Coordinates of C-alpha atoms and ligand atoms in Angstrom, one line a residue:
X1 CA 66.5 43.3 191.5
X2 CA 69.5 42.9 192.9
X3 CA 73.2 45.0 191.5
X4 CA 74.2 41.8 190.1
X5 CA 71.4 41.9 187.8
X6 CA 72.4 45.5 186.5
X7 CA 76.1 44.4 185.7
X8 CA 74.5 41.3 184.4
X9 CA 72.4 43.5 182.0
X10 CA 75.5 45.8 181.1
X11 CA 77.3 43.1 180.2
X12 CA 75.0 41.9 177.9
X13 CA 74.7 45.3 175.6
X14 CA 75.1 46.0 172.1
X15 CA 76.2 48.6 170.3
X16 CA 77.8 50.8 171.3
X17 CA 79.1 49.0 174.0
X18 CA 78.3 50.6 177.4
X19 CA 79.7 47.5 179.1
X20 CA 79.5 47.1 183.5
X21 CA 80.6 50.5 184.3
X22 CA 80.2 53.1 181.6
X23 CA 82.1 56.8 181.9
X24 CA 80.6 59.5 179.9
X25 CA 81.6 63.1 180.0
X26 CA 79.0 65.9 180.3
X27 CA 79.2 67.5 176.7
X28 CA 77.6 70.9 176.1
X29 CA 75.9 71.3 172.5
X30 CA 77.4 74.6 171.7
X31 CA 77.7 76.1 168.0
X32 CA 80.3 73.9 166.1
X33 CA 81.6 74.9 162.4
X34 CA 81.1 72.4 160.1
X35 CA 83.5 73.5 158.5
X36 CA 86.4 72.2 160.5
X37 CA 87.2 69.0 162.5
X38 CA 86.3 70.1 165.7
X39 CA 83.7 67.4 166.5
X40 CA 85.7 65.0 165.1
X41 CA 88.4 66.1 167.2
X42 CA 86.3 66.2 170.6
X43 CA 85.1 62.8 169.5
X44 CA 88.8 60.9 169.1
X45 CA 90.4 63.0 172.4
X46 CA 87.3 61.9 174.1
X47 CA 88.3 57.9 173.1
X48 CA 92.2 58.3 173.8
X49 CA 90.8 59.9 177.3
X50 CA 89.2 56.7 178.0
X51 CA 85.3 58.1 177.8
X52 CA 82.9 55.5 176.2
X53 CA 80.3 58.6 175.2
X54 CA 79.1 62.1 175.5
X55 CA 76.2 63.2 177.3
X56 CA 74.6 65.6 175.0
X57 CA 73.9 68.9 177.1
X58 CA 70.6 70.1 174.7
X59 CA 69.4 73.4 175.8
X60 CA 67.9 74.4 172.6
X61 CA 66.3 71.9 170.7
X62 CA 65.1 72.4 167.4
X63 CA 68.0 75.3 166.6
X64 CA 69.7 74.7 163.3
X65 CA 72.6 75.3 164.7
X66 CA 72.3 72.6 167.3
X67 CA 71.1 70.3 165.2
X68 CA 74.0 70.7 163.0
X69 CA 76.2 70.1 166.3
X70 CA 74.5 66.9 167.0
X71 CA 74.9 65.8 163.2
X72 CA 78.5 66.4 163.7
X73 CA 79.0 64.2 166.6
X74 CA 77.0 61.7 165.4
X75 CA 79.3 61.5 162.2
X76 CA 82.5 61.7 164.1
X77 CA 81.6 59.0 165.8
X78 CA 80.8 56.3 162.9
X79 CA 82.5 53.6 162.7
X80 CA 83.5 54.0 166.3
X81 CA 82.3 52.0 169.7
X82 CA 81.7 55.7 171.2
X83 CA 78.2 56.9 171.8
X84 CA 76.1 59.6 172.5
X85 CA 73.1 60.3 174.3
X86 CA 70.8 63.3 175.0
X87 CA 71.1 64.9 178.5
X88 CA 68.0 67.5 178.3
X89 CA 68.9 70.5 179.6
X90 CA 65.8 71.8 181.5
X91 CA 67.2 74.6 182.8
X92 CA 67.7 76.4 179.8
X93 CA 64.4 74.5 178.2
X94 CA 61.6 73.5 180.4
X95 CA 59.6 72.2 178.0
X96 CA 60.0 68.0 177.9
X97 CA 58.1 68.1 174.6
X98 CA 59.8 70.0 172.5
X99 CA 62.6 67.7 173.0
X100 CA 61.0 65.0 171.4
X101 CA 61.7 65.4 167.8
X102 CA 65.6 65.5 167.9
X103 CA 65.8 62.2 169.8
X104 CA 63.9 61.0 167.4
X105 CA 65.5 62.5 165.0
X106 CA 68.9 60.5 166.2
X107 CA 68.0 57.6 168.5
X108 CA 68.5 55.0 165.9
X109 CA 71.8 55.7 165.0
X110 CA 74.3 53.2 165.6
X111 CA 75.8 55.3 167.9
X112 CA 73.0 56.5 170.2
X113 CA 74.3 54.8 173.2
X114 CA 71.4 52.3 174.7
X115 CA 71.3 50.6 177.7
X116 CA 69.1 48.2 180.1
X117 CA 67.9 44.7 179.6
X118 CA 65.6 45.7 176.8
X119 CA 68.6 47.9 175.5
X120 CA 66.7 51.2 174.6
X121 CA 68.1 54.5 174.3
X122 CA 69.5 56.5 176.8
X123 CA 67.7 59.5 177.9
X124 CA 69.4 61.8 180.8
X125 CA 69.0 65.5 181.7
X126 CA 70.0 68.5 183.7
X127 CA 67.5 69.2 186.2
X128 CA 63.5 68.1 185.6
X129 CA 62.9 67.6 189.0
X130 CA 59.2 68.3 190.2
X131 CA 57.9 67.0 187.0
X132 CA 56.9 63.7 187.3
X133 CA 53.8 63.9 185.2
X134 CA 56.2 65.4 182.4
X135 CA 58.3 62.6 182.6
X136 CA 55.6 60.1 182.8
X137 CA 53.8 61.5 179.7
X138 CA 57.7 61.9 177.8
X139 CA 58.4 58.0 178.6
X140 CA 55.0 56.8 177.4
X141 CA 55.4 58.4 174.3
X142 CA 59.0 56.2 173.2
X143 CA 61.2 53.5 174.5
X144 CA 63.8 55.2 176.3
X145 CA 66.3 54.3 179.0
X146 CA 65.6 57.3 181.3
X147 CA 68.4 58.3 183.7
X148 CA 67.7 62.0 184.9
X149 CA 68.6 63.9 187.3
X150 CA 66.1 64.7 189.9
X151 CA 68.1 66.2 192.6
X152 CA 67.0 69.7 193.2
X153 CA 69.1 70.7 196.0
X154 CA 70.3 74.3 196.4
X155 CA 73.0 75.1 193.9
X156 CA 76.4 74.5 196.5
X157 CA 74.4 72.7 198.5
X158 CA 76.1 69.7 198.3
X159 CA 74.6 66.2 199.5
X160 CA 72.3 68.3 202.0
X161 CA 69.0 68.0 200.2
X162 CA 66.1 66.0 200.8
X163 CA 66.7 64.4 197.6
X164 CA 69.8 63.0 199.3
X165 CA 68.9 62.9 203.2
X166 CA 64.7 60.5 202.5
X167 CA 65.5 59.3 198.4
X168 CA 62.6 56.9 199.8
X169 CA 60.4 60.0 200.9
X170 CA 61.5 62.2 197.2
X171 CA 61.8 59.6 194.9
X172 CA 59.1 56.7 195.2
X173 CA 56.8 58.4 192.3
X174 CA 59.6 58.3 189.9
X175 CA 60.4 54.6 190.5
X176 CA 57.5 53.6 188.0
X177 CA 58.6 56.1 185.5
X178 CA 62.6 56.1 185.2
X179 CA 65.6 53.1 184.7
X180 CA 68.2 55.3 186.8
X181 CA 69.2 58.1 188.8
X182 CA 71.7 60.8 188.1
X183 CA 72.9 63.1 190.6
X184 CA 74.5 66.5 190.2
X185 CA 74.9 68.8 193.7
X186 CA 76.8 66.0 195.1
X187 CA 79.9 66.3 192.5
X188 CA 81.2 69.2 194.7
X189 CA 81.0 69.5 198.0
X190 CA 78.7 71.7 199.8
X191 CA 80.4 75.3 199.2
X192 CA 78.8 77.5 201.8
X193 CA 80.5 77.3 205.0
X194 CA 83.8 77.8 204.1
X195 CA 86.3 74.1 203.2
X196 CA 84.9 71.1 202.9
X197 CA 85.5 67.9 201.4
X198 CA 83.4 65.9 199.1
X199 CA 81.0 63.5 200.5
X200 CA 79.7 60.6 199.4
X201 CA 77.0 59.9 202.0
X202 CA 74.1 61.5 199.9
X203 CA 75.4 59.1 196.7
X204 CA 75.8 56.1 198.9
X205 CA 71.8 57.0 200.3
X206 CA 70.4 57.4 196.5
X207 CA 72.5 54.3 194.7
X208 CA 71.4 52.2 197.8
X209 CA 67.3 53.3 197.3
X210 CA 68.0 53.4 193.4
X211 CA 69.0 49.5 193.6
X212 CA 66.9 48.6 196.2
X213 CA 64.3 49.4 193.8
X214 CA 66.2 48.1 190.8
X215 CA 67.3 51.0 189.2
X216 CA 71.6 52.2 188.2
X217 CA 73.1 55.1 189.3
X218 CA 75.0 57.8 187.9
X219 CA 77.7 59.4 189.6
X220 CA 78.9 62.9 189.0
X221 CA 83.1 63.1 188.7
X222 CA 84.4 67.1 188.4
X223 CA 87.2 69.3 189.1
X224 CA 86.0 72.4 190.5
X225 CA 82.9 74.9 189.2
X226 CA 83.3 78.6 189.3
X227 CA 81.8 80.9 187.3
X228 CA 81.8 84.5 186.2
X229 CA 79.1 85.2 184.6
X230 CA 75.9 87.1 183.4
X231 CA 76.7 89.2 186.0
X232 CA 77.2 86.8 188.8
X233 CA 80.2 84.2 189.9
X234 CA 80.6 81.4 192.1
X235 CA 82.8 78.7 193.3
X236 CA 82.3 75.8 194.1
X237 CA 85.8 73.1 195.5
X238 CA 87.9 72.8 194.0
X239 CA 91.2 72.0 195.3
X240 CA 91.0 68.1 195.5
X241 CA 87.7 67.0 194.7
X242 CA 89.0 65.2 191.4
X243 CA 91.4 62.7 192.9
X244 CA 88.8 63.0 196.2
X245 CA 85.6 61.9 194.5
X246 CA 87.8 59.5 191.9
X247 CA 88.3 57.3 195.3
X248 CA 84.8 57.9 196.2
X249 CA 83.2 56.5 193.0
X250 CA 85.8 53.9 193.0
X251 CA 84.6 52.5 196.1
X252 CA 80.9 52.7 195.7
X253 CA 80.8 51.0 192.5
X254 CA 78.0 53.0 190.7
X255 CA 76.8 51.7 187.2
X256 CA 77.4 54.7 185.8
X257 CA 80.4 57.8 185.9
X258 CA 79.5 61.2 184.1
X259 CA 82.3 63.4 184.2
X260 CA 81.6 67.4 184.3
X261 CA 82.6 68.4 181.6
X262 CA 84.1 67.5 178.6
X263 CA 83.4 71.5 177.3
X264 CA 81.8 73.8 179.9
X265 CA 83.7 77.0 180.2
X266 CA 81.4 78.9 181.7
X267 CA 81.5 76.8 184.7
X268 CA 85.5 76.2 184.5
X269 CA 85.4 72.1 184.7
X270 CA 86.0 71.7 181.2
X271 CA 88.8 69.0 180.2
X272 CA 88.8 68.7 176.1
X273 CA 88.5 71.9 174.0
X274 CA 86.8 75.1 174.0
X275 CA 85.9 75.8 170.0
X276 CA 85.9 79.7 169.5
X277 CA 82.9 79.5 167.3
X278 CA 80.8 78.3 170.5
X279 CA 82.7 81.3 172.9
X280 CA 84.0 84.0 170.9
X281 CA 80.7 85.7 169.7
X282 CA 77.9 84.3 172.0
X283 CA 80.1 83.5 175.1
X284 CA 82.7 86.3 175.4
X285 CA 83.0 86.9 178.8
X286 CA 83.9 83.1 179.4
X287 CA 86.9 83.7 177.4
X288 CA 88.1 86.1 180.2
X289 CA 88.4 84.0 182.6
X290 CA 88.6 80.5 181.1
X291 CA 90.3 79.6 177.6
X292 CA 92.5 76.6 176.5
X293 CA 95.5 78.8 175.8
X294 CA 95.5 80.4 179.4
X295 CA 93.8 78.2 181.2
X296 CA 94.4 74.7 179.7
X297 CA 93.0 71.7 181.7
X298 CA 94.3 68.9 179.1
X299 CA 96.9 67.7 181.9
X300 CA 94.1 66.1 183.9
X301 CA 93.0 63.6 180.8
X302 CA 95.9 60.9 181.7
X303 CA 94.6 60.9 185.7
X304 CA 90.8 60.5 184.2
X305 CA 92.3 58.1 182.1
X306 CA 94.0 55.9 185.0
X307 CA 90.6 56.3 187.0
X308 CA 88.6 54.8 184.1
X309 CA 91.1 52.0 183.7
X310 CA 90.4 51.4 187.4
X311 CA 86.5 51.8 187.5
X312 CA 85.9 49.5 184.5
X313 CA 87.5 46.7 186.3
X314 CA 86.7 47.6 190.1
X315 CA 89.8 48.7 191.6
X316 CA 90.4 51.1 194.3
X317 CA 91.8 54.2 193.8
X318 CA 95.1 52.7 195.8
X319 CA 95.2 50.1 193.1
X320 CA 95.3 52.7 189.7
X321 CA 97.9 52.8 187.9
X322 CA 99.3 55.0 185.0
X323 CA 97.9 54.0 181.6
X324 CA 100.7 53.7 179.8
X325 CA 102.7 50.8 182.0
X326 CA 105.7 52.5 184.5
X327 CA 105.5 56.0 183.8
X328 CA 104.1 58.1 186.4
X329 CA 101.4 60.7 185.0
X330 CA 99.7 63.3 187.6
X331 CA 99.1 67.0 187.3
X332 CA 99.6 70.3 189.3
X333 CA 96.7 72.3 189.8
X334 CA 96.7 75.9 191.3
X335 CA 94.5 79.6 191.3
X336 CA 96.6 82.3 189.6
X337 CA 96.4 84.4 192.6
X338 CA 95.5 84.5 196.3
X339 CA 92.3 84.5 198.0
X340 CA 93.1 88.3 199.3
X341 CA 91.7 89.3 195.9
X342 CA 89.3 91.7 195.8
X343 CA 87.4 92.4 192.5
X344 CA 84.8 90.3 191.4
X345 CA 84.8 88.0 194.3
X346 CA 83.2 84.8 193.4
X347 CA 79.9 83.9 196.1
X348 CA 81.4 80.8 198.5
X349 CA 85.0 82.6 198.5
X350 CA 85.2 81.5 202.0
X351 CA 85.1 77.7 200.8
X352 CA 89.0 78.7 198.8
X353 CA 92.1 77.5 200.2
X354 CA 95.4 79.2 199.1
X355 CA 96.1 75.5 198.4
X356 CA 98.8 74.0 196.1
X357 CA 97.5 70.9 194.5
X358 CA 98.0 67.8 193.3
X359 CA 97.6 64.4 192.4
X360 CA 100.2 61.6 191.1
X361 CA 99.5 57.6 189.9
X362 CA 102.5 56.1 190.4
X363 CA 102.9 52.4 189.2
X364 CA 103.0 49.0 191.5
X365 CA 106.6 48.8 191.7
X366 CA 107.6 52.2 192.5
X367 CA 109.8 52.2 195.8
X368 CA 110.9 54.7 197.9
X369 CA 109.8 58.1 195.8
X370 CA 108.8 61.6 197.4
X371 CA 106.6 64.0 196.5
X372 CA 107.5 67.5 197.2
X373 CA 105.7 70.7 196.6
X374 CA 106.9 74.6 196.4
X375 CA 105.5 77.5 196.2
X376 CA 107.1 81.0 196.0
X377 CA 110.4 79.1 196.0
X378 CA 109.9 77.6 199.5
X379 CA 109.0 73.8 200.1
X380 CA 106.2 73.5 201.5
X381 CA 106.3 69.4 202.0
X382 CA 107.9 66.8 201.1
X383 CA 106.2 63.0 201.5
X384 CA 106.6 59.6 200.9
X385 CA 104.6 58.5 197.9
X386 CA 102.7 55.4 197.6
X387 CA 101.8 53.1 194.4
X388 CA 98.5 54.3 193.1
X389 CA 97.1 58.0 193.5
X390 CA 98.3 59.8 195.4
X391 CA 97.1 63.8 196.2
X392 CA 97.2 66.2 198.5
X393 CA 95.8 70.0 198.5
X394 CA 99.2 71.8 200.0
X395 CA 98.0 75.1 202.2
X396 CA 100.3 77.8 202.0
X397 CA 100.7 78.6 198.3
X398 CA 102.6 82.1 198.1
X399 CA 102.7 84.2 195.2
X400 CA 105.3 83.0 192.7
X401 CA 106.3 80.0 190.8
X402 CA 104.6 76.5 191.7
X403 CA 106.3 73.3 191.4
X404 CA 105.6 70.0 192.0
X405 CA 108.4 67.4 191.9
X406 CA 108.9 63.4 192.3
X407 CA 111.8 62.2 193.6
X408 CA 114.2 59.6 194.5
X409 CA 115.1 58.2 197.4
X410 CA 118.2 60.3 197.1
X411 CA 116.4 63.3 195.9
X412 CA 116.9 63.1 192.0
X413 CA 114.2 64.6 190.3
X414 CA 112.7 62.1 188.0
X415 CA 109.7 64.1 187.1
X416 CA 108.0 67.8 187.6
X417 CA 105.3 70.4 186.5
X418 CA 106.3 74.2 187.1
X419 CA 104.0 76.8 186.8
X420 CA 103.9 78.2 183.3
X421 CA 102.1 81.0 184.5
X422 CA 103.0 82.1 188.5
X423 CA 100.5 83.1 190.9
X424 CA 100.0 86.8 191.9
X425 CA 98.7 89.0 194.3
X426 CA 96.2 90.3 191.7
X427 CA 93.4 92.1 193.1
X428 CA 91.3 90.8 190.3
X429 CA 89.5 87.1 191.1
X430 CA 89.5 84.3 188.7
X431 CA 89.4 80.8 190.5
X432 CA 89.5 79.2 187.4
X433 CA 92.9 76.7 187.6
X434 CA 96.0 76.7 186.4
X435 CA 96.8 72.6 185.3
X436 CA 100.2 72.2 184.6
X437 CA 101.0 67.8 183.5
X438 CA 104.3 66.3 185.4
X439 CA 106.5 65.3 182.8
X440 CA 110.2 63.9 182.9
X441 CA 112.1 66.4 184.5
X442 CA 113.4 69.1 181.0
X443 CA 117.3 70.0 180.6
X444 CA 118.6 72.8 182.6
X445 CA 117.9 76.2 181.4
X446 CA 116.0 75.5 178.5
X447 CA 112.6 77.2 179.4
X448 CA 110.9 79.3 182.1
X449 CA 109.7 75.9 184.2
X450 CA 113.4 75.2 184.4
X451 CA 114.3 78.1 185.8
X452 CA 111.4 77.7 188.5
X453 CA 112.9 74.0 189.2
X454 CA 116.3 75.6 189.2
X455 CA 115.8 78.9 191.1
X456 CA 114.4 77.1 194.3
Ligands
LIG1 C1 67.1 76.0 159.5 O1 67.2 75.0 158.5 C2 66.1 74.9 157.7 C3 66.2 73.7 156.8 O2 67.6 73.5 156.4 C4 66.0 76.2 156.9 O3 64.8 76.2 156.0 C5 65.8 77.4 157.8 O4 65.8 78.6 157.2 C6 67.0 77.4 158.9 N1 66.7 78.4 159.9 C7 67.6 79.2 160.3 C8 67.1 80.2 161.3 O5 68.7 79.2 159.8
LIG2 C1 57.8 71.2 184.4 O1 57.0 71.2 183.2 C2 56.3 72.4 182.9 C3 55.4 72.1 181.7 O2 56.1 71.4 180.7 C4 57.3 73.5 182.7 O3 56.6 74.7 182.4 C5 58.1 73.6 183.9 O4 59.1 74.6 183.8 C6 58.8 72.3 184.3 N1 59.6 72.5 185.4 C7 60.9 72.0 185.6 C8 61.5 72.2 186.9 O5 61.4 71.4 184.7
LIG3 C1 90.0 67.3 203.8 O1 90.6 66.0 203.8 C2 92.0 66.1 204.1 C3 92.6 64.7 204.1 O2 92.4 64.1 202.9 C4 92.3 66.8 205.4 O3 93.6 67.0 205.6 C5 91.6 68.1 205.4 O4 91.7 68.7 206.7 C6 90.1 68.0 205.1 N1 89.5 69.3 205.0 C7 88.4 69.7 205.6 C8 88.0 71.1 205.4 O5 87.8 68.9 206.3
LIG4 C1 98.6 90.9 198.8 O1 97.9 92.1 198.7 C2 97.1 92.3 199.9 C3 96.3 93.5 199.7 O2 96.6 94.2 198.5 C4 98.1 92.5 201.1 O3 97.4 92.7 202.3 C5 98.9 91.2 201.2 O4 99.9 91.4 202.2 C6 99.6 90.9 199.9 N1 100.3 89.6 200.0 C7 101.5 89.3 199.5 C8 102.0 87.9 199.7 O5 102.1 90.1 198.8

C-alpha cells in the first residue's frame, strides 16, 4: 500500500476528524480538580493552538483519580471536533492488560479519536518495545488502530538505535500486529557528545519501512527535555530543535505529528498549563525548576500554530506564515544562566550552548526586515530576514538582558521580546527556558523590557 492510500484513508475519516495530517500533543494524565475548568481549559487552548487531539499519557490505569482526569477531558471536549486517545505509558505500567478496561471504558465516545480505513480507535504508547506477544494478544482482544512506539534506543541516543539504523531487521514481527509507528528518541537529537542538531535520517529510515509495508508514521515535534528529578537531571537540545525538527517534519510528510508536550514539567517541553493540583503535592520538585509563572512556554503556541497551518496543507517550513494574516509572531528562547554553572549539573551538559535563540514567521510580503539579537547589551547579529521561519541559535549569550528585535530596512523597530527575567551567572543549573513572545515594539519606559530595548 502505497502513501497515497494512507492520505486517501485520512481523508475519508469520521468523527473526530483526524483529516491527512493530524497534530496531537503528548498530554500527561496527571491529577485534575474537578472542581475547576482546568480540562476544559487545556481542551479550548489546545484547539486555538491548532492541535486536533491529546495523546493521553496513562501511567496508572484504573486510579480514581485518573479516571476522573480522563472523564474530564472527555467532557471538555463534547461538542467539539477535538479528540483524544490513549498513549499507554509502559514505563510507569508494564502491564498491557490492565490497560484494557479504561479504553474500554471510553473508546466509544464521540470524541475518542479513530483512524484507518476501517476507522477504529486509536491506540499509542510510551515505550512497549520487546513485547510483541503483549501487543499481539492486546490487539486480538479489540479493534484498535495501534500506533506505538517501539523504538528502544538509549535515552539521548538520538536516531542511533537499531530501531532506526535496520527498521527491516527490528520491526518485521510487529508489521502483522500494529497500523503505525511512533517514534520518540529521535525528537532530540543525540545528546552525548556535546552539540548536535536534529536529524531526521532515522525518521526518514522508519516512515520509508513503515509505508513500504503500509503502515503511517508518527513524528515526534519538541522543544528541549531536561529534567531534575528523583534525584537525577538531564538535558537533552534544546536551543533550536523546535523551529529545526518543524522544517524536518514539514519536509518528510509523516501522517502523523505528536508534539511533546502539551503538560510535562518534569521533563521541561511543556507548552499549555501546569495545574498545581497535578505538581504542588505529588510533583514538588518540578515546581523548582519548571512553573508557568517563572518559566512560561505559552509564547511558542503561535510558531506551533503557523507550523500546523503549514503541515495540514504540505508546505515547507520557507512557505509558513503567521496565523493571523501580516503580523509577524516568533519567540525568544534562552537558559537563565551560563553553562559555567556548577550545582546540579544536568548529565549531557556538554551538548549546551550559551546560545540566544530564536525563531520568527514572517508573512509573504515582508521586504527588506532584520533580525537582530543582544545579549548583555551587545549585538551579537544582525541578519536579513526571509518570508517564512526563520531561526537561528545566537552563541555568545552573556549574562544580562536578552533581546530579540525585527527591524526595518532603516532600523525602526517594529517588533521585540526582552528578557523578563535576565540571565545570570548562577552557580545553580536549571536548563529549563526562558520564552519570552515578540510583540509590537511597547512605549518607551513603560516596563522593565523597555528599558532592556532602551539601555542597549
Ligand atoms: C474509587 O472510586 C470508587 C467508585 O466511585 C470508590 O468506591 C472507591 O472507594 C474509590 N477509591 C479510592 C481509593 O478513592
Ligand atoms: C512486557 O510485558 C511483560 C508482561 O506483561 C511485562 O512484565 C514487561 O515489563 C513488559 N516489558 C515492557 C518493555 O513493556
Ligand atoms: C547546527 O546547524 C546550524 C545551521 O542551521 C549550524 O550553524 C551549526 O553549526 C550546527 N551545529 C552543529 C553542532 O552541527
Ligand atoms: C561566571 O562565574 C564563573 C565561576 O564562578 C567565572 O569563572 C566566570 O568568569 C563568570 N562569568 C561572568 C560572565 O561573569
Amino acid at each position: 500500500m502505497s502513501f497515497l492510500f494512507w492520505l486517501g484513508a485520512f481523508a475519508a475519516l469520521g468523527l473526530p476528524a483526524v483529516d491527512a495530517r493530524a497534530v496531537v500533543a503528548h498530554y500527561m494524565i496527571y491529577k485534575t480538580d474537578p472542581n475547576t475548568d482546568h480540562a476544559q481549559r487545556d481542551v479550548r487552548e489546545a484547539i486555538a493552538v491548532g492541535f486536533d487531539g491529546f495523546a493521553m499519557n496513562m501511567g496508572t490505569p484504573g486510579a480514581n483519580w485518573s479516571t476522573s482526569t480522563v472523564d474530564q477531558l472527555f467532557s471538555a471536549a463534547e461538542g467539539t471536533e477535538f479528540g483524544l486517545f490513549f498513549s499507554f505509558d509502559t514505563a510507569q505500567h508494564p502491564i498491557l492488560a490492565d490497560h484494557f478496561a479504561v479504553l474500554e471504558q471510553y473508546r466509544n465516545h464521540p470524541n475518542y479519536m479513530r483512524a484507518g480505513p476501517a476507522n477504529f480507535p486509536i491506540v499509542s504508547s510510551y515505550g512497549g518495545y520487546r513485547n510483541g506477544s503483549d501487543w499481539a494478544h492486546f490487539k486480538s482482544t479489540t479493534d484498535i488502530y495501534l500506533i506505538p512506539n517501539l523504538d528502544d534506543t538509549k535515552p539521548g541516543g538520538g536516531d542511533t538505535g537499531p530501531y532506526y539504523t535496520d527498521p527491516a531487521g527490528q520491526l518485521s514481527e510487529y508489521n502483522a500486529i500494529v497500523d503505525g509507528y511512533l517514534s520518540w528518541e529521535s525528537t532530540w537529537p543525540q545528546s552525548i557528545h556535546g552539540p548536535e542538531n536534529i536529524s531526521s535520517v532515522g525518521d526518514q529510515a522508519v516512515m520509508d519501512y513503515a509505508h513500504a509495508a503500509g503502515k503511517s508514521y508518527m513524528m515526534g515535534l519538541s522543544a528541549v527535555q531536561y529534567k531534575n528529578l528523583f534525584g537525577d537531571s538531564w538535558y537533552r537540545v534544546g536551543e533550536v530543535n523546535l523551529p529545526q525538527r518543524m522544517g524536518q517534519i514539514l519536509e518528510m510528510k509523516p501522517e502523523f505529528t505528536e508534539f511533546m508536550t502539551w503538560n510535562d514539567g518534569g521533563e521541561s517541553h511543556y507548552i499549555g498549563n501546569m495545574w498545581p493540583e497535578a505538581y504542588a503535592t505529588d510533583l514538588p520538585e518540578i515546581l523548582l525548576y519548571a512553573n508557568t509563572e517563572q518559566w512560561p512556554h505559552y509564547a511558542w503556541q503561535p510558531l506551533v500554530t503557523s507550523f500546523i497551518n503549514a503541515f495540514k496543507v504540505g508546505k515547507s517550513a520557507k512557505q509558513m506564515e503567521p496565523p493571523a494574516g501580516n503580523q509577524a509572531v516568533g519567540a525568544l528562547w534562552y537558559r537563565g544562566m551560563l553553562k559555567t554553572c556548577n550545582e546540579k549539573v544536568p548529565r549531557n551538559i556538554d551538548a549546551a550552548v550559551d546560545s540566544v535563540n530564536y525563531a520568527i514567521v514572517l508573512p509573504k510580503s515582508s521586504k527588506g526586515l532584520k533580525i537582530q539579537v543582544s545579549s548583555g547589551g551587545k549585538v551579537l547579529t544582525t541578519v536579513k530576514a526571509n518570508p517564512g521561519l526563520n531561526y537561528a541559535a545566537v552563541s555568545g549569550m552573556r549574562v544580562g538582558p536578552q533581546v530579540l528585535k525585527l527591524l526595518d530596512r532603516r532600523d525602526k523597530v517594529l517588533m521585540s521580546a526582552a528578557s523578563t527575567s535576565d540571565v545570570t551567572n548562577s552557580s545553580k543549573c536549571n536548563f529549563n527556558f526562558n520564552v519570552v513572545g515578540l510583540k509590537k515594539r511597547p512605549p518607551p519606559n513603560t516596563d522593565k523590557s523597555t528599558r532592556s530595548i532602551v539601555n542597549e
